[in-house]
Coordinates of C-alpha atoms and ligand atoms in Angstrom, one line a residue:
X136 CA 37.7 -34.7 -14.7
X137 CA 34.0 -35.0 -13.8
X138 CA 34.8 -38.4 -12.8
X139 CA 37.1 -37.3 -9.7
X140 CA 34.9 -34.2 -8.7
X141 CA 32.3 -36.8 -8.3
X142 CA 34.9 -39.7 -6.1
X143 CA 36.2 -36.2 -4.2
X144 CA 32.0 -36.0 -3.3
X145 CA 31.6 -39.3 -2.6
X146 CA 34.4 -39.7 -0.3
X147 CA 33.4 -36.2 1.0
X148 CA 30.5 -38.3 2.5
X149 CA 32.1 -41.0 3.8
X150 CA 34.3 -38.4 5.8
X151 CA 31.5 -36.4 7.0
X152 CA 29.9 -40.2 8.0
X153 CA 26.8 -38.7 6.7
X154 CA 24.4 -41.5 5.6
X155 CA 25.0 -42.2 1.9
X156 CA 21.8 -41.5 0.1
X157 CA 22.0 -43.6 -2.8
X158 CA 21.4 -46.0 -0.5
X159 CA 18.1 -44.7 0.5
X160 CA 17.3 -44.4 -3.3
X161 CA 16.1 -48.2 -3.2
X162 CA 16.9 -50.8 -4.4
X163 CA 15.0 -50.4 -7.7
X164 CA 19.0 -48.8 -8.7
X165 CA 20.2 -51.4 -10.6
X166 CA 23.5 -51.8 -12.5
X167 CA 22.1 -50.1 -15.9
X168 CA 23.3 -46.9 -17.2
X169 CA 20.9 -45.1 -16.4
X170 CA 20.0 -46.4 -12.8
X171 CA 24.2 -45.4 -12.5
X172 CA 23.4 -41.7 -13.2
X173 CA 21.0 -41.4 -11.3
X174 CA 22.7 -42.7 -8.3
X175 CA 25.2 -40.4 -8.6
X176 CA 22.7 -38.0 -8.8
X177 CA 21.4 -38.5 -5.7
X178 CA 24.7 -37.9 -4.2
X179 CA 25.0 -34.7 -6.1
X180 CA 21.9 -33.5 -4.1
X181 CA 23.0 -34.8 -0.9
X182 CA 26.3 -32.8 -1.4
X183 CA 23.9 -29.7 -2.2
X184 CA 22.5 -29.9 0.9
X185 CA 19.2 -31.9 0.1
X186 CA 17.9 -33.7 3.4
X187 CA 17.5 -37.5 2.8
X188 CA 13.9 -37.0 2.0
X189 CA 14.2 -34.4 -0.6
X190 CA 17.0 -37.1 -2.2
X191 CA 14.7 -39.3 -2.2
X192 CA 11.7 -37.5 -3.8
X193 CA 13.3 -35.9 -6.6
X194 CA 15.4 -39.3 -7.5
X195 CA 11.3 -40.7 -7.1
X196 CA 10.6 -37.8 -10.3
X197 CA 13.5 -39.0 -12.1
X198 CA 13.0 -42.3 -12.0
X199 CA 10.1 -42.1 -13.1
X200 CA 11.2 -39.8 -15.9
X201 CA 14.1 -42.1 -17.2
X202 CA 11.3 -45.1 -17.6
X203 CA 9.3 -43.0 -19.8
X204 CA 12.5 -42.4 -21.9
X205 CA 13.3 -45.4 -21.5
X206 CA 9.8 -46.7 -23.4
X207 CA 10.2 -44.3 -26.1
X208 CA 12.9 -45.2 -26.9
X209 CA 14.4 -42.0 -26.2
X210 CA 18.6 -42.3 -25.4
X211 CA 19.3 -39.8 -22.7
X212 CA 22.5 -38.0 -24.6
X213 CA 19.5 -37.1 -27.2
X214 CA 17.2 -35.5 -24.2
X215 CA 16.1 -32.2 -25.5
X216 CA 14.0 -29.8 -23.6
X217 CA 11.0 -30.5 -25.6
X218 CA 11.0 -34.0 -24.3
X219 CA 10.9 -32.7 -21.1
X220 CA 8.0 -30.5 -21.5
X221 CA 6.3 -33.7 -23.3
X222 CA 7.1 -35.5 -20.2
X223 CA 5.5 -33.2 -17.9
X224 CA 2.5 -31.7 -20.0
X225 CA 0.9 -35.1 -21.5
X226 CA 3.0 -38.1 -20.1
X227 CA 1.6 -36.7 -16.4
X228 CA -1.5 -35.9 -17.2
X229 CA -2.3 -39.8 -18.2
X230 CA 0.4 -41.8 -16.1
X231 CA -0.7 -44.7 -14.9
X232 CA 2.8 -45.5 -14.0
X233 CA 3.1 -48.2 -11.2
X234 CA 4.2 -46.3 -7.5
X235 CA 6.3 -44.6 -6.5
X236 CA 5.4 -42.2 -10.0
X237 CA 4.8 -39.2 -8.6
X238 CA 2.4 -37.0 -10.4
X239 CA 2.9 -33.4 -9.5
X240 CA 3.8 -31.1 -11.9
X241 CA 5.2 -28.5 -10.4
X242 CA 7.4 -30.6 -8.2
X243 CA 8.1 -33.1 -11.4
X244 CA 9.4 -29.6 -13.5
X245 CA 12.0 -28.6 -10.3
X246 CA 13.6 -32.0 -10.0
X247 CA 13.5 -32.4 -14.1
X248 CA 14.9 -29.2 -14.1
X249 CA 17.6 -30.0 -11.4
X250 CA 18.4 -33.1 -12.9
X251 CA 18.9 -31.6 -16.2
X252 CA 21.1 -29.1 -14.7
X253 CA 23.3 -32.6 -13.0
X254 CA 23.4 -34.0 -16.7
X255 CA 24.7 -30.8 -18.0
X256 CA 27.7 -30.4 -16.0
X257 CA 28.8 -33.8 -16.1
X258 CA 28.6 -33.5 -19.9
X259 CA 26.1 -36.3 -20.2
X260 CA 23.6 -34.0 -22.9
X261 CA 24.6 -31.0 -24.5
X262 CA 22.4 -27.8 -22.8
X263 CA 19.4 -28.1 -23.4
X264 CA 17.8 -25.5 -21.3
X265 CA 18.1 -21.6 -21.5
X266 CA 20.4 -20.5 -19.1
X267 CA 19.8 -17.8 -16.6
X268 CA 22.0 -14.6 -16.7
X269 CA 25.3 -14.8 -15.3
X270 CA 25.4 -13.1 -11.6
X271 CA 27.0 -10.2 -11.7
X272 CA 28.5 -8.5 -8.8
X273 CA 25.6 -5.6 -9.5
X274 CA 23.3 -8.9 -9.1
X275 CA 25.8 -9.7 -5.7
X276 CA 25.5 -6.7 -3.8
X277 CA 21.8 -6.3 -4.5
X278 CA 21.4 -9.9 -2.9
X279 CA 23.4 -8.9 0.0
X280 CA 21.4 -5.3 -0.1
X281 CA 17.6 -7.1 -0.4
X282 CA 19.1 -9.5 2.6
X283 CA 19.1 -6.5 4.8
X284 CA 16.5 -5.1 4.2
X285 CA 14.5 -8.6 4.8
X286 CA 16.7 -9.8 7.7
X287 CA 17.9 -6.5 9.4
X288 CA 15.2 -3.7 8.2
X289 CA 12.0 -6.2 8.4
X290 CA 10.8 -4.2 5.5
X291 CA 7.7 -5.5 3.3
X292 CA 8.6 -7.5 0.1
X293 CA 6.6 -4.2 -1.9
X294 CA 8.7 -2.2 0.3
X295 CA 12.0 -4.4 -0.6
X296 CA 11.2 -4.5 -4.4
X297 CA 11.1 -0.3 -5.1
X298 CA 14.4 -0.4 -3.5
X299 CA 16.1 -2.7 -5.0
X300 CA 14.9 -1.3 -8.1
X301 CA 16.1 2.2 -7.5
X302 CA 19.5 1.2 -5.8
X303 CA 19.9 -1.0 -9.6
X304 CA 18.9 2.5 -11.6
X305 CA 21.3 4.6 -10.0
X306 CA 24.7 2.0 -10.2
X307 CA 23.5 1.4 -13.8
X308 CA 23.3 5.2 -14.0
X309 CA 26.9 5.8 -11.9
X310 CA 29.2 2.7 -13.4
X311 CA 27.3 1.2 -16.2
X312 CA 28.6 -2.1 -17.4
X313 CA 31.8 -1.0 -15.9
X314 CA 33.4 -2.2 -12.8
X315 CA 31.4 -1.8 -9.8
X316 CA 34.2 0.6 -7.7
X317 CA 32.1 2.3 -4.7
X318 CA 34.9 3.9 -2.8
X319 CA 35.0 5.9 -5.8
X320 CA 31.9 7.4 -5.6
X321 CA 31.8 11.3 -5.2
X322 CA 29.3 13.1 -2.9
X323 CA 28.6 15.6 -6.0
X324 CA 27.3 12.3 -8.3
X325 CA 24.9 11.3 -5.0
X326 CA 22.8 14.8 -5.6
X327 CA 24.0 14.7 -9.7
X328 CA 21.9 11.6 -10.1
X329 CA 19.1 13.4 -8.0
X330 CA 19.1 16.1 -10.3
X331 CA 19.2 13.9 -13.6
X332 CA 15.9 12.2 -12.0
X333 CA 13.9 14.8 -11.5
X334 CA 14.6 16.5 -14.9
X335 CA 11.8 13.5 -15.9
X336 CA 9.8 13.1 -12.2
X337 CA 7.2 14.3 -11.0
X338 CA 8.0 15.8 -7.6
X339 CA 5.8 13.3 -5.5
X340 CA 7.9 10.7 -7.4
X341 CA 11.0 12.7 -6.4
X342 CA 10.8 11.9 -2.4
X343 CA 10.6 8.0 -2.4
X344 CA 13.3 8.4 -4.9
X345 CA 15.6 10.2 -2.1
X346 CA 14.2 7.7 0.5
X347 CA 15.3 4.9 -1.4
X348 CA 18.6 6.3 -2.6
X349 CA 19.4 6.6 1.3
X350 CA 18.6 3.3 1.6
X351 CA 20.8 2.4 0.1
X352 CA 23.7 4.2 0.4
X353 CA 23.2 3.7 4.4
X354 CA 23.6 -0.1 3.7
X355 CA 26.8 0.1 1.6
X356 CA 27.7 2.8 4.7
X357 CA 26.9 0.1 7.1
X358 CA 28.3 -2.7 5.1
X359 CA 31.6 -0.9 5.1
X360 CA 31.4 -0.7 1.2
X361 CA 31.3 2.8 1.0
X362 CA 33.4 5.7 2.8
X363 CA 31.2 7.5 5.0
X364 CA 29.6 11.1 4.7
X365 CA 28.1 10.1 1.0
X366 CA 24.0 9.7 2.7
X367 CA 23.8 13.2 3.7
X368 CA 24.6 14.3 0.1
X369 CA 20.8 13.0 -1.0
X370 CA 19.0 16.6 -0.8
X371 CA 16.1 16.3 1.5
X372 CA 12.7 17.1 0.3
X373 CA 9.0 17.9 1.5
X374 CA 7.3 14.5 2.0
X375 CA 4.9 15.5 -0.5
X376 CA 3.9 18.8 -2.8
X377 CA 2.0 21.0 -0.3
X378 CA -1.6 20.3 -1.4
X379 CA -4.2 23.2 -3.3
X380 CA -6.2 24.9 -1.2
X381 CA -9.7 24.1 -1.1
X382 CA -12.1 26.8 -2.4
X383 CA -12.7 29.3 0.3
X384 CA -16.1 30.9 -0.4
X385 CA -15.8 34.4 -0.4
X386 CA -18.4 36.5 2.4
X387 CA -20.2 37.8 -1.7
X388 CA -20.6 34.0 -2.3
X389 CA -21.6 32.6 0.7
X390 CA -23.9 35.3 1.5
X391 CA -25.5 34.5 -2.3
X392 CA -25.6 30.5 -1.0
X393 CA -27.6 31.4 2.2
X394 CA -30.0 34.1 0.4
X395 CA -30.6 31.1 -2.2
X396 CA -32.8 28.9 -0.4
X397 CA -36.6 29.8 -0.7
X398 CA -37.2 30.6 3.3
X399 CA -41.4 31.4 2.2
X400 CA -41.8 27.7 1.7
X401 CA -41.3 24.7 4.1
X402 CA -38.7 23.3 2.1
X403 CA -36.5 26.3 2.2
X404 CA -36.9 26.7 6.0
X405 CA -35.6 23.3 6.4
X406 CA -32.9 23.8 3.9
X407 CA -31.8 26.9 4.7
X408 CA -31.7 25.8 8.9
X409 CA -29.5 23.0 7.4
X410 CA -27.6 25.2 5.1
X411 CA -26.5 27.4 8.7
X412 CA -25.9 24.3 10.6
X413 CA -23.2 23.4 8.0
X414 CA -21.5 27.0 7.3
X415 CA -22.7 28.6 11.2
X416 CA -21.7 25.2 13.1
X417 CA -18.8 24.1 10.9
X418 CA -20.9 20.3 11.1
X419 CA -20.0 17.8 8.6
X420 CA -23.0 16.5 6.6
X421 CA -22.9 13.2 8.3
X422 CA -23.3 15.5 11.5
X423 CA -26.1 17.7 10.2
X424 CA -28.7 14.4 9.3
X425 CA -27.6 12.7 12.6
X426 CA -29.2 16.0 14.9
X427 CA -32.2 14.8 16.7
X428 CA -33.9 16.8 18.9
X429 CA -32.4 15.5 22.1
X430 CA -29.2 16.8 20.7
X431 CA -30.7 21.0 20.5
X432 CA -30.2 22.3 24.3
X433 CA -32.3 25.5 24.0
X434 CA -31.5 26.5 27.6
X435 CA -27.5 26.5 26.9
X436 CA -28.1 27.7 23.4
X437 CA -26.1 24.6 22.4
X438 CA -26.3 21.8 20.1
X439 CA -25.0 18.7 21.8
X440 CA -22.9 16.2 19.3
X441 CA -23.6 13.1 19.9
X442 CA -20.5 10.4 20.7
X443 CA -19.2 8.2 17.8
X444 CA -16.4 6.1 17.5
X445 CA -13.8 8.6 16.4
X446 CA -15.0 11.4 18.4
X447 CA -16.5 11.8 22.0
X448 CA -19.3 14.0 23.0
X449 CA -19.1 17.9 21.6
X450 CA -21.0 20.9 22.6
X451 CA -21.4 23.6 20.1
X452 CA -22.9 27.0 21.0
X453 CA -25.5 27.6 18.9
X454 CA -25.5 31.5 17.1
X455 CA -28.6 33.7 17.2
X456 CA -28.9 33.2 13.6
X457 CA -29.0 29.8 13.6
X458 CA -30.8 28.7 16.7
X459 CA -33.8 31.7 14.8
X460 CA -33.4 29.3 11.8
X461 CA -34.0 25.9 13.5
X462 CA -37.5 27.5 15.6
X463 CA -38.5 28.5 12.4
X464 CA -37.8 25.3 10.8
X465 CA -40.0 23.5 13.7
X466 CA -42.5 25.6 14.5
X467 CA -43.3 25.8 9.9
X468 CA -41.7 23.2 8.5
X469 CA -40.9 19.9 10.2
X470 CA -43.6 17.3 10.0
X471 CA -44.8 15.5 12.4
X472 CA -42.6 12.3 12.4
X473 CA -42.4 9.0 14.2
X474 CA -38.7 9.7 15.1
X475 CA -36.6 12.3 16.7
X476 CA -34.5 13.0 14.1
X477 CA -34.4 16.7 13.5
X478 CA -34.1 17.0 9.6
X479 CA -36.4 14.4 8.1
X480 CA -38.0 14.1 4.4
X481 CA -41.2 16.7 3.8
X482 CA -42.1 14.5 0.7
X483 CA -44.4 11.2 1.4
X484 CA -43.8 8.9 3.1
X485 CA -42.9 12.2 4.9
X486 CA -41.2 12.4 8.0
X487 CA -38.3 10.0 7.4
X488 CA -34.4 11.3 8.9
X489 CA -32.7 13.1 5.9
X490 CA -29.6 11.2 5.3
X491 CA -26.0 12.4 5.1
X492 CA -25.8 12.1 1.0
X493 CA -29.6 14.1 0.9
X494 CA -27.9 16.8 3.0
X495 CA -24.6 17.0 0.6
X496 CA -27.2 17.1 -2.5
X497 CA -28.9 19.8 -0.9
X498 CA -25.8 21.6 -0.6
X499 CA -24.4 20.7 -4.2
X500 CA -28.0 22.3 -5.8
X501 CA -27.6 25.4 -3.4
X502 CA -23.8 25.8 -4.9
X503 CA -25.2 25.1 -8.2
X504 CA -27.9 28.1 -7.9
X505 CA -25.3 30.9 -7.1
X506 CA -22.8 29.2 -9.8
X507 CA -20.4 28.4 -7.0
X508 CA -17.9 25.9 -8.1
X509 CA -17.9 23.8 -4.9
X510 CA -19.0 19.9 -4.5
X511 CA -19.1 19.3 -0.7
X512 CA -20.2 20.7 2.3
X513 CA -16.4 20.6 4.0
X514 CA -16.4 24.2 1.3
X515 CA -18.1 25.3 3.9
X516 CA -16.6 23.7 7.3
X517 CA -13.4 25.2 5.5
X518 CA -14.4 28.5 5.1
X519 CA -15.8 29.0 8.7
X520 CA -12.3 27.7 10.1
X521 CA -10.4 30.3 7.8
X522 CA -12.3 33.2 8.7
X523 CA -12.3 32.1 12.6
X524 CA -8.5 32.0 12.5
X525 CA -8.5 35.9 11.0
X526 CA -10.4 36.8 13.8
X527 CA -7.6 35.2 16.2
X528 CA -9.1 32.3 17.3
X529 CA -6.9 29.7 18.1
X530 CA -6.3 26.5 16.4
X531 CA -7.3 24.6 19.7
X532 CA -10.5 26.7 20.0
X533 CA -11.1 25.7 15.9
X534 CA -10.3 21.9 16.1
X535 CA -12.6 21.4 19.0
X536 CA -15.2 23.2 16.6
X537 CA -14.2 21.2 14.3
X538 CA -14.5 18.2 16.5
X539 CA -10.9 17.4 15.8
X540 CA -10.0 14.4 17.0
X541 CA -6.1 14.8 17.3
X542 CA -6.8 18.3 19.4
X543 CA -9.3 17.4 21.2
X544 CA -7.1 14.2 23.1
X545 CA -4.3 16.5 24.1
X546 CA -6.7 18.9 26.2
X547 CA -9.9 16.3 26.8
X548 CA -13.4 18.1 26.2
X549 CA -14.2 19.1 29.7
X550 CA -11.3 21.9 29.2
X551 CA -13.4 23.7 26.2
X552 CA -14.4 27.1 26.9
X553 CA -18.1 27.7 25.8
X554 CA -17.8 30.7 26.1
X555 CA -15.1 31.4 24.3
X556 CA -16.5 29.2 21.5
X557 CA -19.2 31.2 21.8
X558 CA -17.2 34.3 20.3
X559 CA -15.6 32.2 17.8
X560 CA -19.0 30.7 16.1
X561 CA -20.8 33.9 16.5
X562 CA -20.0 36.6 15.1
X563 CA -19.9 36.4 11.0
X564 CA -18.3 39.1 8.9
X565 CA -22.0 39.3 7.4
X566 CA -23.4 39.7 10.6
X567 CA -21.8 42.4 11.4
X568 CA -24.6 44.5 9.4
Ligands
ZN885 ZN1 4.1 -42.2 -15.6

């Protein structure tokens, strides 16, 4: 029977008047048994689809191959895997085979492996190698599925693999090892098998598992495998859990942060001037140790924020309170330095610009003084933009405080109202004596 599949194939060729590629094999194909196989081989491939050149170089590997059996002696109906892997581990790694022997493993393993494959179905060795899982129609429709979502959905092969993973859970879940009957799905097993999920997710794991699940469905929607009306059964849910709160400080706590710098020593001035900059200003520490004092505009009563790459150029009115805090900072504290940074190092060499991580740990020991249980200075960005918005400030008036970038583009900095900013950063509950 093997016999005629292989004439059928042959002739196949001669129909097609495709160039016969045993004939390209060489002419090293001689009448012996092996040189036989190996033709017919090559016309195997050819029928697979194999373009004359890939004929040729995996008939080159087998070649080669049979003449090592050959010299040990080795008859091919006795081949056994480990002869192949003897082949390709040692046998490579010292061939000094005359060319055309080629050498490459990897490429060696495939066409072994493909040739095996040839000698198994014609019945010319018993199996030799493990065979790979049957394909299921589960293993069909998830080709078909992973297709589209390459082909049709350009999704990401990360993207591709959750996917398919979860559309494979939930038919295991729905038909098991039975039958794989879509059109019998029911809409009350699509949010069933949601619920049996999260029984053992986490919520954040909940959503991609809906995403997914939708997916899918939509494909076997779109593919006509499935009636319609089945997606909007998967129960739509928050991206994500709505995040904690950050720590507000309370006006007790951060009234006991500001009283706990030391403002009779130079150190405390500076600390403290920084300390209102952070909860006054609503600056970020990166903010606060880039100030210079080009940036203070004492005739606007406004601190000027320099440009960077996320943000453009903001002006901040600068409080009573704070503007008292930065004089007396100056005038007291601030050494004379060689730069025009505002905040610089009192300890030798003195005079150096504080930077952005000295500013947070100056924060962090504050916190740490009142038994605040706070880490970083946004506590305190955070609590100024709370408190702002229970006075009624808007959140337009807040972001471009902020220096939020997303606000900021919609209305374009010119369009800020100082003096309405002015009321906003101003007056603190504990100002209000
Ligand atoms: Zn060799």
């Amino acid at each position: 029977m093997a016999k005629s599949v292989k004439v059928q194939r042959l002739s196949d060729f001669a129909a097609r008047q495709q160039p016969v590629p045993a004939a390209t094999v060489g002419r090293r194909v001689s009448g012996r048994h092996l040189d036989i196989i190996i033709r017919d081989f090559a016309v195997d491939l050819a029928a697979d689809g194999y373009k004359d050149n890939g004929v040729r170089r995996r008939v080159s590997v087998v070649e080669h191959f049979g003449r090592w059996l050959e010299q040990g002696g080795i008859a091919l109906r006795r081949l056994t895997a480990e002869h192949a892997d003897r082949f390709l581990r040692y046998h490579l790694a010292h061939c000094h085979c005359p060319e055309p022997a080629p050498k490459d493993r990897a490429h060696c393993r495939s066409a072994i492996a493909r040739f095996v494959r040839y000698l198994e179905a014609q019945q010319l060795v018993r199996s030799i190698f493990p065979k790979p899982p049957p394909c299921t129609p589960v293993d069909r429709l998830l080709t078909a599925y992973d297709r589209h979502m390459k082909d049709v959905r350009g999704l990401s092969p990360g993207t591709r693999q959750n996917r398919h993973r979860d559309a494979r859970r939930f038919l295991q879940w729905r038909f098991g090892d039975r039958p794989l009957r879509l059109r019998q799905l029911q809409p009350k097993e699509v949010s069933g098998y949601v619920l049996a999920r999260a029984r053992h997710l986490r919520a954040t794991a909940l959503h991609p598992l809906c995403v997914n699940l939708r997916s899918f469905l939509r494909f076997l929607e779109f593919s006509g495998r499935l009636r319609r009306g089945l997606v909007g059964r998967v129960p739509q849910l928050p991206q994500r859990a709505v995040p904690a709160l950050p720590k507000l400080l309370q006006p007790p706590e951060r009234r006991a942060f500001l009283n706990s710098f030391a403002r009779s020593t130079l150190r405390g001035r500076r600390d403290y001037a920084i300390a209102l900059c952070l909860s006054d200003l609503a600056l970020r520490g990166q903010e606060v140790a880039s100030l210079t004092l080009d940036d203070l505009d004492w005739r606007a009563m406004a601190v000027r924020l320099a440009q960077t790459k996320q943000r453009r150029e903001r002006l901040i009115p600068l409080p009573d309170r704070v503007a008292r805090a930065i004089l007396d900072y100056l005038k007291w504290g601030r050494p004379p330095a060689q730069n025009r940074a505002l905040f610089v190092h009192l300890h030798v060499p003195c005079g150096r610009p504080l930077a952005a991580h000295y500013v947070r740990k100056i924060v962090r020991r504050a916190f740490a003084r009142c038994g605040i249980q706070a880490t970083g200075t946004h506590v305190l960005r955070h609590t100024w933009a709370t408190w702002a918005h229970r006075r009624g400030a808007s959140l337009k008036l807040i972001a471009d405080v902020l220096g939020h970038r997303s606000l900021e583009a919609t209305t374009g900095y010119a369009h800020v109202n100082v003096e309405e900013l002015r009321r906003v950063a101003l007056p603190w509950p504990t100002n209000r004596r």
